Amino acid sequence: MSKTIDVCLSPQLIDLYDLEGKIVVVVDILRATSVMTTAFAHGAREIIPVEKLEVAREYLSKDGYLCAAERGGEQIEGFPLDNSPFSYMDGVVQDRSVVITTTNGTVAIERSMVADEVLIGSFLNLSSVAEYIQLQNKDVIVHCAGWKGKTNMEDTLFAGALVEKLKMSHELGCDTPHMALKYWESVKDNLTETVESSAHARRLNRLNIKEDIAYCLRIDEYQVVPKMIGDRLLLV
Amino acid sequence: MSKTIDVCLSPQLIDLYDLEGKIVVVVDILRATSVMTTAFAHGAREIIPVEKLEVAREYLSKDGYLCAAERGGEQIEGFPLDNSPFSYMDGVVQDRSVVITTTNGTVAIERSMVADEVLIGSFLNLSSVAEYIQLQNKDVIVHCAGWKGKTNMEDTLFAGALVEKLKMSHELGCDTPHMALKYWESVKDNLTETVESSAHARRLNRLNIKEDIAYCLRIDEYQVVPKMIGDRLLLV
């Protein structure tokens, strides 16, 4: 067993990790990477994640792009799509190019791009991501998007769940995967209640999107693995 | 209950926290804050923690200071003291002014100085720190020194142990104290075995200082609470 799995709990710490030659799994459970997983499962052709709102705005006037923008949990005016997974169902994104910018998730993607492969992880596609990784002979880093740089509960829990899936094939790279794994093991049987008490769930509850939270915690709902190819996400 | 406890897992994230008016507990279990606790318990008059090696070096030529310097786990040449708690016993530091610079711990102290009070926490003085905090009407932030910016096991576990002590008097400020608490609860019955497997313990083991680790995990060995007053630590 020479492959390793490591965990980075914030985009503000990712520069401390050597990403070269590795797979980075970006996770922003509430809700960017859950939304991206959902969009692909509902037929999106590609997703262009962008860090800056101004760049997303440029796509609004271009033909053929469906644009989503969120900051602080709320939809930005002028953008047709918000950051709720339910907005990406019912044929809305079928065969479409989707442009997404969010508070945390798209930042984490941009800061991961030096890696060999950048994947999108969520509880919705947990096992598919784990299985894809097991077919590659590469070290893995789980990059938690967190909340405005701070470490958060739901992304750390996903990291722990992925460590659990890969711990037989990948050595733990430092202390953080152990922390995430133990945290996951200690709350996984009460996942919904636990995450409903998270700081971000409390923020989202103020915005009346409690259903989103329950949805984003469903495990293995879909079998899709989104991966960055150039400047956009495609399915592997 | 209007007081809160929050946890910051790395000095590289501390700028995201508002420290003003709050108590910050700096923790670097292996080994800076364990050493500082030990030094005070063995009669040190004061400790001057400095971030930069050059500044510590200036004290070498001054009268009346006993100087310690560590980088990457090893003693720096020319300094009489290293970063092992056993070097601070047997009257060595009795009534002395001690100057200390270390890889992570003294960095975390310097970055905490905007707080109202900066305390030194370790397993060795866990309950004393908790009791002191309970007598103040202030919010608390546990500032984990980590390892060169990365989050680590032993400091996170101390944070969880302090959250456990204070959870009846202090609300959890965001997700991170919950993460630390659950992590602590899940491994506290196997603390030594767990920390012996940590990345930093493996680094220290290479340096043949396994006894230091066991010592730094002793809980409530001493009843001292070191606190920054100006540029130096004194007992409260």
CSV table of C-alpha atoms in Angstrom, one decimal:
chain,number,residue,atom,x,y,z
A,1,MET,CA,0.0,0.0,0.0
A,2,SER,CA,2.0,3.0,-1.2
A,3,LYS,CA,-0.9,5.3,-2.1
A,4,THR,CA,-2.0,7.9,0.5
A,5,ILE,CA,-5.1,9.9,1.3
A,6,ASP,CA,-4.8,13.3,2.9
A,7,VAL,CA,-7.4,15.9,3.9
A,8,CYS,CA,-7.3,19.7,3.7
A,9,LEU,CA,-10.0,21.4,5.8
A,10,SER,CA,-9.9,24.8,4.1
A,11,PRO,CA,-9.0,26.5,0.8
A,12,GLN,CA,-6.8,28.8,2.9
A,13,LEU,CA,-4.6,25.8,3.8
A,14,ILE,CA,-4.4,24.1,0.4
A,15,ASP,CA,-1.1,25.8,-0.5
A,16,LEU,CA,0.5,23.7,2.3
A,17,TYR,CA,-0.2,20.6,0.3
A,18,ASP,CA,1.7,19.3,-2.7
A,19,LEU,CA,-1.0,18.6,-5.2
A,20,GLU,CA,1.2,17.7,-8.2
A,21,GLY,CA,0.5,14.3,-9.7
A,22,LYS,CA,-2.4,13.8,-7.3
A,23,ILE,CA,-6.1,13.5,-7.4
A,24,VAL,CA,-7.9,16.3,-5.6
A,25,VAL,CA,-11.6,15.7,-4.6
A,26,VAL,CA,-13.3,19.1,-4.0
A,27,VAL,CA,-16.2,19.0,-1.6
A,28,ASP,CA,-18.7,21.6,-0.7
A,29,ILE,CA,-21.7,19.6,0.5
A,30,LEU,CA,-23.9,22.6,1.2
A,31,ARG,CA,-24.3,23.0,-1.7
A,32,ALA,CA,-22.0,23.6,-4.7
A,33,THR,CA,-20.6,20.1,-5.2
A,34,SER,CA,-24.0,18.5,-4.4
A,35,VAL,CA,-25.6,20.8,-7.0
A,36,MET,CA,-22.9,19.8,-9.6
A,37,THR,CA,-23.4,16.1,-9.0
A,38,THR,CA,-27.2,16.6,-9.3
A,39,ALA,CA,-26.8,18.6,-12.5
A,40,PHE,CA,-24.8,15.9,-14.2
A,41,ALA,CA,-27.2,13.2,-13.0
A,42,HIS,CA,-29.9,15.2,-14.7
A,43,GLY,CA,-28.2,15.5,-18.0
A,44,ALA,CA,-26.0,18.5,-17.9
A,45,ARG,CA,-23.5,18.4,-20.8
A,46,GLU,CA,-20.8,20.3,-18.9
A,47,ILE,CA,-20.3,22.7,-16.0
A,48,ILE,CA,-18.0,25.7,-16.0
A,49,PRO,CA,-17.1,26.6,-12.4
A,50,VAL,CA,-15.8,30.1,-12.0
A,51,GLU,CA,-14.5,31.8,-8.9
A,52,LYS,CA,-15.3,35.4,-9.7
A,53,LEU,CA,-18.9,36.8,-10.0
A,54,GLU,CA,-17.8,39.1,-12.8
A,55,VAL,CA,-16.6,36.2,-14.9
A,56,ALA,CA,-19.9,34.4,-14.4
A,57,ARG,CA,-21.7,37.6,-15.4
A,58,GLU,CA,-19.9,37.7,-18.8
A,59,TYR,CA,-21.5,34.3,-19.6
A,60,LEU,CA,-25.0,35.8,-19.1
A,61,SER,CA,-24.9,37.5,-22.4
A,62,LYS,CA,-23.3,34.6,-24.3
A,63,ASP,CA,-25.5,32.2,-26.2
A,64,GLY,CA,-25.9,28.6,-24.9
A,65,TYR,CA,-25.0,29.0,-21.3
A,66,LEU,CA,-27.2,28.6,-18.3
A,67,CYS,CA,-25.8,30.6,-15.4
A,68,ALA,CA,-26.0,30.1,-11.6
A,69,ALA,CA,-24.6,32.5,-9.0
A,70,GLU,CA,-24.7,32.3,-5.2
A,71,ARG,CA,-23.1,34.4,-2.5
A,72,GLY,CA,-23.7,33.9,1.2
A,73,GLY,CA,-26.4,31.3,0.5
A,74,GLU,CA,-28.5,33.5,-1.7
A,75,GLN,CA,-29.1,33.7,-5.5
A,76,ILE,CA,-27.6,36.7,-7.2
A,77,GLU,CA,-30.0,38.9,-9.1
A,78,GLY,CA,-30.0,38.5,-12.9
A,79,PHE,CA,-28.9,34.9,-12.8
A,80,PRO,CA,-31.6,32.3,-13.8
A,81,LEU,CA,-30.3,29.5,-11.5
A,82,ASP,CA,-29.7,29.5,-7.7
A,83,ASN,CA,-27.6,27.0,-5.7
A,84,SER,CA,-30.4,24.6,-4.8
A,85,PRO,CA,-30.1,21.0,-6.2
A,86,PHE,CA,-33.8,21.0,-6.9
A,87,SER,CA,-33.3,23.8,-9.5
A,88,TYR,CA,-31.3,21.4,-11.6
A,89,MET,CA,-33.9,18.7,-12.1
A,90,ASP,CA,-36.9,18.2,-14.4
A,91,GLY,CA,-35.0,18.7,-17.7
A,92,VAL,CA,-33.8,22.2,-16.8
A,93,VAL,CA,-30.1,21.4,-17.4
A,94,GLN,CA,-30.5,18.6,-20.0
A,95,ASP,CA,-27.7,18.9,-22.6
A,96,ARG,CA,-26.9,22.4,-21.3
A,97,SER,CA,-23.6,24.1,-20.5
A,98,VAL,CA,-24.0,25.4,-17.0
A,99,VAL,CA,-21.9,28.2,-15.5
A,100,ILE,CA,-21.7,28.2,-11.7
A,101,THR,CA,-20.1,30.6,-9.2
A,102,THR,CA,-20.6,30.0,-5.4
A,103,THR,CA,-19.2,31.4,-2.1
A,104,ASN,CA,-16.9,28.6,-1.3
A,105,GLY,CA,-17.0,25.6,-3.7
A,106,THR,CA,-15.8,27.3,-6.9
A,107,VAL,CA,-12.9,28.9,-4.9
A,108,ALA,CA,-11.8,25.5,-3.8
A,109,ILE,CA,-11.9,24.2,-7.4
A,110,GLU,CA,-9.8,27.1,-8.7
A,111,ARG,CA,-7.2,26.5,-6.0
A,112,SER,CA,-7.0,22.8,-6.8
A,113,MET,CA,-6.1,23.2,-10.5
A,114,VAL,CA,-2.4,22.4,-10.1
A,115,ALA,CA,-3.4,18.8,-9.3
A,116,ASP,CA,-3.3,16.0,-11.9
A,117,GLU,CA,-7.0,15.4,-11.6
A,118,VAL,CA,-9.8,17.5,-9.9
A,119,LEU,CA,-13.0,15.6,-9.1
A,120,ILE,CA,-16.2,16.7,-7.6
A,121,GLY,CA,-17.3,14.8,-4.5
A,122,SER,CA,-20.6,14.8,-2.6
A,123,PHE,CA,-22.5,12.3,-0.5
A,124,LEU,CA,-24.7,11.9,-3.6
A,125,ASN,CA,-21.8,10.3,-5.5
A,126,LEU,CA,-19.6,9.1,-2.7
A,127,SER,CA,-19.1,5.5,-3.8
A,128,SER,CA,-18.7,6.4,-7.4
A,129,VAL,CA,-15.9,8.8,-6.6
A,130,ALA,CA,-14.3,6.2,-4.3
A,131,GLU,CA,-14.4,3.5,-7.0
A,132,TYR,CA,-13.0,5.8,-9.6
A,133,ILE,CA,-10.1,6.7,-7.3
A,134,GLN,CA,-9.4,3.0,-6.6
A,135,LEU,CA,-8.8,2.4,-10.3
A,136,GLN,CA,-6.1,5.1,-10.4
A,137,ASN,CA,-2.6,4.7,-9.0
A,138,LYS,CA,-2.4,8.1,-7.4
A,139,ASP,CA,-2.4,9.8,-4.1
A,140,VAL,CA,-5.6,11.6,-3.1
A,141,ILE,CA,-6.3,14.9,-1.3
A,142,VAL,CA,-9.8,15.8,-0.2
A,143,HIS,CA,-10.2,19.5,-0.4
A,144,CYS,CA,-13.0,20.8,1.8
A,145,ALA,CA,-14.4,24.1,0.7
A,146,GLY,CA,-15.4,25.1,4.2
A,147,TRP,CA,-17.2,28.4,4.9
A,148,LYS,CA,-15.3,31.6,4.0
A,149,GLY,CA,-12.0,29.9,4.9
A,150,LYS,CA,-13.2,28.3,8.2
A,151,THR,CA,-13.3,24.6,8.7
A,152,ASN,CA,-16.9,23.2,8.7
A,153,MET,CA,-18.8,20.1,9.7
A,154,GLU,CA,-20.4,18.7,6.6
A,155,ASP,CA,-17.3,18.9,4.3
A,156,THR,CA,-15.2,17.3,7.0
A,157,LEU,CA,-17.7,14.6,7.4
A,158,PHE,CA,-17.6,13.8,3.7
A,159,ALA,CA,-13.8,13.7,3.9
A,160,GLY,CA,-14.2,11.1,6.7
A,161,ALA,CA,-16.7,9.1,4.7
A,162,LEU,CA,-14.3,9.0,1.7
A,163,VAL,CA,-11.3,8.1,4.0
A,164,GLU,CA,-13.5,5.2,5.3
A,165,LYS,CA,-14.0,4.0,1.8
A,166,LEU,CA,-10.3,4.2,0.8
A,167,LYS,CA,-8.5,3.3,4.1
A,168,MET,CA,-7.8,-0.2,2.9
A,169,SER,CA,-6.2,1.0,-0.3
A,170,HIS,CA,-4.7,4.3,0.8
A,171,GLU,CA,-2.5,5.1,3.8
A,172,LEU,CA,-3.5,8.2,5.9
A,173,GLY,CA,-1.2,11.0,4.8
A,174,CYS,CA,-1.1,13.0,8.1
A,175,ASP,CA,-3.4,13.6,11.1
A,176,THR,CA,-6.3,15.3,9.4
A,177,PRO,CA,-7.7,12.2,7.6
A,178,HIS,CA,-7.7,10.4,11.0
A,179,MET,CA,-9.6,13.3,12.5
A,180,ALA,CA,-12.1,13.4,9.7
A,181,LEU,CA,-12.5,9.6,9.8
A,182,LYS,CA,-13.1,9.5,13.6
A,183,TYR,CA,-15.5,12.4,13.3
A,184,TRP,CA,-17.5,10.7,10.6
A,185,GLU,CA,-17.6,7.4,12.5
A,186,SER,CA,-18.9,9.1,15.6
A,187,VAL,CA,-21.8,10.9,14.0
A,188,LYS,CA,-22.7,8.9,10.8
A,189,ASP,CA,-25.6,7.1,12.4
A,190,ASN,CA,-27.1,10.5,13.2
A,191,LEU,CA,-26.0,12.3,10.1
A,192,THR,CA,-29.1,14.4,9.4
A,193,GLU,CA,-29.6,15.5,13.0
A,194,THR,CA,-25.9,16.4,13.3
A,195,VAL,CA,-25.7,18.4,10.1
A,196,GLU,CA,-29.0,20.1,10.8
A,197,SER,CA,-27.2,21.6,13.9
A,198,SER,CA,-24.3,22.8,11.8
A,199,ALA,CA,-23.5,26.5,11.4
A,200,HIS,CA,-24.2,26.4,7.7
A,201,ALA,CA,-27.5,24.6,8.1
A,202,ARG,CA,-28.5,27.3,10.5
A,203,ARG,CA,-27.6,29.9,7.9
A,204,LEU,CA,-29.6,28.0,5.2
A,205,ASN,CA,-32.5,27.5,7.5
A,206,ARG,CA,-32.9,31.2,7.8
A,207,LEU,CA,-33.2,31.1,4.0
A,208,ASN,CA,-35.9,28.4,4.1
A,209,ILE,CA,-34.0,25.7,2.3
A,210,LYS,CA,-34.1,22.9,4.9
A,211,GLU,CA,-35.1,20.3,2.2
A,212,ASP,CA,-31.8,21.0,0.4
A,213,ILE,CA,-29.9,19.9,3.4
A,214,ALA,CA,-31.7,16.5,3.7
A,215,TYR,CA,-31.2,16.0,0.0
A,216,CYS,CA,-27.5,16.8,0.1
A,217,LEU,CA,-27.0,14.1,2.8
A,218,ARG,CA,-28.4,11.3,0.7
A,219,ILE,CA,-25.6,8.8,0.1
A,220,ASP,CA,-25.0,7.3,-3.4
A,221,GLU,CA,-28.0,8.7,-5.0
A,222,TYR,CA,-26.1,9.0,-8.3
A,223,GLN,CA,-23.3,7.2,-10.2
A,224,VAL,CA,-21.6,10.2,-11.8
A,225,VAL,CA,-18.0,11.4,-11.4
A,226,PRO,CA,-17.5,15.0,-12.6
A,227,LYS,CA,-13.9,15.9,-13.4
A,228,MET,CA,-12.2,19.1,-14.5
A,229,ILE,CA,-11.0,18.9,-18.2
A,230,GLY,CA,-9.4,22.3,-19.0
A,231,ASP,CA,-11.7,25.0,-17.6
A,232,ARG,CA,-14.9,22.8,-17.3
A,233,LEU,CA,-16.3,19.8,-15.6
A,234,LEU,CA,-17.2,16.7,-17.7
A,235,LEU,CA,-18.2,13.2,-16.7
A,236,VAL,CA,-15.4,10.7,-16.6
B,1,MET,CA,-25.7,31.0,28.4
B,2,SER,CA,-24.4,33.8,26.3
B,3,LYS,CA,-20.7,33.0,26.3
B,4,THR,CA,-19.3,31.0,23.4
B,5,ILE,CA,-16.3,28.7,22.7
B,6,ASP,CA,-14.8,28.5,19.3
B,7,VAL,CA,-11.8,26.5,17.9
B,8,CYS,CA,-9.3,27.6,15.3
B,9,LEU,CA,-7.3,24.6,13.9
B,10,SER,CA,-4.3,26.5,12.5
B,11,PRO,CA,-2.5,29.8,12.9
B,12,GLN,CA,-3.1,30.3,9.2
B,13,LEU,CA,-6.8,30.6,9.9
B,14,ILE,CA,-6.7,32.8,13.0
B,15,ASP,CA,-7.2,36.0,11.0
B,16,LEU,CA,-10.8,34.7,10.2
B,17,TYR,CA,-11.7,34.9,13.9
B,18,ASP,CA,-12.5,38.1,15.8
B,19,LEU,CA,-10.3,37.9,18.9
B,20,GLU,CA,-11.1,41.3,20.4
B,21,GLY,CA,-12.4,41.1,23.9
B,22,LYS,CA,-12.0,37.4,24.0
B,23,ILE,CA,-9.8,34.8,25.8
B,24,VAL,CA,-7.5,32.9,23.4
B,25,VAL,CA,-6.0,29.6,24.7
B,26,VAL,CA,-2.9,28.8,22.7
B,27,VAL,CA,-2.2,25.1,22.5
B,28,ASP,CA,0.9,23.3,21.1
B,29,ILE,CA,0.8,19.9,23.0
B,30,LEU,CA,4.0,18.6,21.3
B,31,ARG,CA,5.6,20.4,22.9
B,32,ALA,CA,5.7,24.2,23.3
B,33,THR,CA,2.8,24.8,25.6
B,34,SER,CA,3.4,21.6,27.6
B,35,VAL,CA,7.0,22.9,28.1
B,36,MET,CA,5.7,26.3,29.2
B,37,THR,CA,3.3,24.7,31.7
B,38,THR,CA,6.0,22.5,33.0
B,39,ALA,CA,8.5,25.4,33.4
B,40,PHE,CA,6.0,27.4,35.5
B,41,ALA,CA,5.2,24.4,37.6
B,42,HIS,CA,8.9,24.1,38.3
B,43,GLY,CA,9.4,27.6,39.4
B,44,ALA,CA,10.1,29.7,36.3
B,45,ARG,CA,9.5,33.4,37.1
B,46,GLU,CA,8.4,34.3,33.6
B,47,ILE,CA,8.6,33.1,30.0
B,48,ILE,CA,9.2,35.3,27.0
B,49,PRO,CA,7.9,33.5,23.9
B,50,VAL,CA,9.3,34.9,20.6
B,51,GLU,CA,8.4,34.0,17.1
B,52,LYS,CA,11.7,34.7,15.4
B,53,LEU,CA,14.9,32.8,16.0
B,54,GLU,CA,17.0,36.0,15.6
B,55,VAL,CA,15.1,37.7,18.4
B,56,ALA,CA,15.7,34.7,20.7
B,57,ARG,CA,19.4,34.9,19.7
B,58,GLU,CA,19.6,38.5,21.0
B,59,TYR,CA,18.7,37.3,24.5
B,60,LEU,CA,21.6,34.8,24.5
B,61,SER,CA,24.1,37.6,25.2
B,62,LYS,CA,21.9,39.4,27.7
B,63,ASP,CA,22.3,38.7,31.5
B,64,GLY,CA,19.6,36.8,33.3
B,65,TYR,CA,17.9,34.9,30.5
B,66,LEU,CA,17.8,31.2,29.9
B,67,CYS,CA,17.1,30.6,26.3
B,68,ALA,CA,15.5,27.7,24.4
B,69,ALA,CA,15.1,27.3,20.7
B,70,GLU,CA,13.6,24.5,18.6
B,71,ARG,CA,12.9,24.2,14.9
B,72,GLY,CA,11.5,21.1,13.3
B,73,GLY,CA,11.6,19.2,16.6
B,74,GLU,CA,15.4,19.8,17.1
B,75,GLN,CA,17.3,22.0,19.5
B,76,ILE,CA,19.1,24.9,17.8
B,77,GLU,CA,22.9,25.0,18.4
B,78,GLY,CA,24.1,27.6,20.8
B,79,PHE,CA,20.9,27.6,22.9
B,80,PRO,CA,21.2,25.9,26.4
B,81,LEU,CA,17.7,24.6,26.5
B,82,ASP,CA,15.7,22.4,24.1
B,83,ASN,CA,12.0,21.8,23.7
B,84,SER,CA,11.6,18.8,26.0
B,85,PRO,CA,9.6,19.3,29.2
B,86,PHE,CA,12.2,17.2,31.1
B,87,SER,CA,14.8,19.9,30.5
B,88,TYR,CA,12.7,22.3,32.7
B,89,MET,CA,12.7,20.3,35.9
B,90,ASP,CA,15.2,19.7,38.8
B,91,GLY,CA,15.6,23.4,39.6
B,92,VAL,CA,16.9,24.4,36.2
B,93,VAL,CA,14.4,27.2,35.6
B,94,GLN,CA,13.7,28.1,39.3
B,95,ASP,CA,13.2,31.9,39.5
B,96,ARG,CA,14.6,32.3,36.0
B,97,SER,CA,13.4,34.3,33.0
B,98,VAL,CA,13.1,31.8,30.2
B,99,VAL,CA,13.1,32.8,26.5
B,100,ILE,CA,11.5,30.3,24.1
B,101,THR,CA,11.1,30.1,20.3
B,102,THR,CA,9.6,27.0,18.7
B,103,THR,CA,8.4,25.9,15.2
B,104,ASN,CA,4.7,26.4,15.8
B,105,GLY,CA,3.7,27.4,19.4
B,106,THR,CA,5.3,30.7,19.6
B,107,VAL,CA,3.9,31.7,16.1
B,108,ALA,CA,0.4,31.0,17.5
B,109,ILE,CA,1.0,33.1,20.5
B,110,GLU,CA,2.2,36.1,18.5
B,111,ARG,CA,-0.8,35.8,16.2
B,112,SER,CA,-3.2,35.8,19.2
B,113,MET,CA,-2.0,39.0,20.8
B,114,VAL,CA,-5.0,41.1,19.7
B,115,ALA,CA,-7.1,39.1,22.1
B,116,ASP,CA,-8.1,40.4,25.5
B,117,GLU,CA,-6.3,37.6,27.3
B,118,VAL,CA,-3.9,35.0,25.9
B,119,LEU,CA,-3.5,31.8,28.0
B,120,ILE,CA,-1.3,28.8,27.6
B,121,GLY,CA,-3.1,25.5,27.5
B,122,SER,CA,-1.9,21.9,27.7
B,123,PHE,CA,-3.2,18.6,29.0
B,124,LEU,CA,-0.9,19.2,31.9
B,125,ASN,CA,-3.0,22.2,33.1
B,126,LEU,CA,-6.4,21.4,31.4
B,127,SER,CA,-8.7,21.8,34.4
B,128,SER,CA,-6.9,24.8,35.8
B,129,VAL,CA,-7.3,26.6,32.4
B,130,ALA,CA,-11.0,25.6,32.3
B,131,GLU,CA,-11.6,26.8,35.8
B,132,TYR,CA,-9.9,30.2,35.2
B,133,ILE,CA,-12.0,30.7,32.1
B,134,GLN,CA,-15.2,29.9,34.0
B,135,LEU,CA,-14.5,32.8,36.3
B,136,GLN,CA,-14.3,35.2,33.4
B,137,ASN,CA,-17.3,36.6,31.5
B,138,LYS,CA,-15.7,36.3,28.1
B,139,ASP,CA,-15.9,34.3,24.9
B,140,VAL,CA,-13.1,31.8,24.3
B,141,ILE,CA,-11.2,30.7,21.2
B,142,VAL,CA,-8.9,27.7,21.3
B,143,HIS,CA,-6.0,28.4,19.0
B,144,CYS,CA,-4.3,25.2,17.9
B,145,ALA,CA,-0.7,25.7,16.8
B,146,GLY,CA,-0.8,22.8,14.4
B,147,TRP,CA,2.3,21.8,12.4
B,148,LYS,CA,3.6,24.4,10.0
B,149,GLY,CA,0.1,25.6,9.3
B,150,LYS,CA,-1.5,22.2,8.9
B,151,THR,CA,-4.2,21.0,11.3
B,152,ASN,CA,-3.0,18.3,13.7
B,153,MET,CA,-4.3,15.6,16.0
B,154,GLU,CA,-3.0,16.4,19.5
B,155,ASP,CA,-3.9,20.1,19.5
B,156,THR,CA,-7.3,19.4,18.1
B,157,LEU,CA,-7.8,16.8,20.8
B,158,PHE,CA,-6.9,19.3,23.5
B,159,ALA,CA,-9.4,21.7,22.0
B,160,GLY,CA,-12.0,18.9,22.2
B,161,ALA,CA,-11.1,18.3,25.8
B,162,LEU,CA,-11.5,21.9,26.7
B,163,VAL,CA,-14.8,22.1,24.9
B,164,GLU,CA,-16.0,19.2,27.0
B,165,LYS,CA,-15.0,21.0,30.1
B,166,LEU,CA,-16.8,24.2,29.1
B,167,LYS,CA,-19.8,23.0,27.1
B,168,MET,CA,-22.2,23.6,30.0
B,169,SER,CA,-21.1,27.2,30.4
B,170,HIS,CA,-20.2,28.1,26.8
B,171,GLU,CA,-22.2,27.7,23.5
B,172,LEU,CA,-20.3,26.2,20.6
B,173,GLY,CA,-19.4,29.1,18.3
B,174,CYS,CA,-19.4,27.3,15.0
B,175,ASP,CA,-18.8,23.7,13.6
B,176,THR,CA,-15.1,23.3,14.6
B,177,PRO,CA,-15.7,23.0,18.4
B,178,HIS,CA,-18.2,20.2,17.6
B,179,MET,CA,-15.7,18.5,15.4
B,180,ALA,CA,-13.0,18.7,18.1
B,181,LEU,CA,-15.3,17.6,20.8
B,182,LYS,CA,-16.5,14.5,18.9
B,183,TYR,CA,-13.0,13.7,18.0
B,184,TRP,CA,-11.9,13.9,21.6
B,185,GLU,CA,-14.8,11.8,22.8
B,186,SER,CA,-14.0,9.1,20.2
B,187,VAL,CA,-10.4,8.6,21.2
B,188,LYS,CA,-9.9,9.8,24.7
B,189,ASP,CA,-10.0,6.3,26.2
B,190,ASN,CA,-7.1,5.5,23.9
B,191,LEU,CA,-5.3,8.8,24.0
B,192,THR,CA,-1.7,7.6,24.3
B,193,GLU,CA,-2.0,4.9,21.5
B,194,THR,CA,-3.8,7.4,19.3
B,195,VAL,CA,-1.3,10.3,19.7
B,196,GLU,CA,1.6,7.8,19.4
B,197,SER,CA,0.3,7.2,15.8
B,198,SER,CA,0.1,11.0,15.0
B,199,ALA,CA,2.3,12.5,12.4
B,200,HIS,CA,4.1,14.6,14.9
B,201,ALA,CA,4.8,11.7,17.3
B,202,ARG,CA,6.3,9.9,14.3
B,203,ARG,CA,8.5,12.9,13.7
B,204,LEU,CA,9.5,13.0,17.3
B,205,ASN,CA,10.1,9.3,17.5
B,206,ARG,CA,12.7,9.7,14.9
B,207,LEU,CA,14.3,12.1,17.4
B,208,ASN,CA,14.1,9.5,20.3
B,209,ILE,CA,11.8,11.5,22.5
B,210,LYS,CA,8.9,9.1,23.0
B,211,GLU,CA,8.9,9.8,26.7
B,212,ASP,CA,8.1,13.4,26.0
B,213,ILE,CA,4.9,12.4,24.3
B,214,ALA,CA,3.6,10.2,27.1
B,215,TYR,CA,4.4,13.1,29.5
B,216,CYS,CA,2.6,15.7,27.4
B,217,LEU,CA,-0.6,13.6,27.5
B,218,ARG,CA,-0.8,13.5,31.3
B,219,ILE,CA,-4.0,15.3,32.3
B,220,ASP,CA,-4.0,17.9,35.2
B,221,GLU,CA,-0.5,17.2,36.4
B,222,TYR,CA,-0.2,20.9,37.4
B,223,GLN,CA,-2.3,23.8,38.6
B,224,VAL,CA,-0.8,26.7,36.8
B,225,VAL,CA,-2.4,29.1,34.3
B,226,PRO,CA,0.3,31.0,32.3
B,227,LYS,CA,-1.0,34.3,30.7
B,228,MET,CA,0.6,36.9,28.5
B,229,ILE,CA,1.2,40.2,30.2
B,230,GLY,CA,2.8,42.5,27.8
B,231,ASP,CA,5.5,40.6,26.0
B,232,ARG,CA,5.8,37.8,28.5
B,233,LEU,CA,4.0,35.0,30.2
B,234,LEU,CA,3.3,35.1,33.9
B,235,LEU,CA,1.1,33.1,36.2
B,236,VAL,CA,-2.4,34.4,36.8
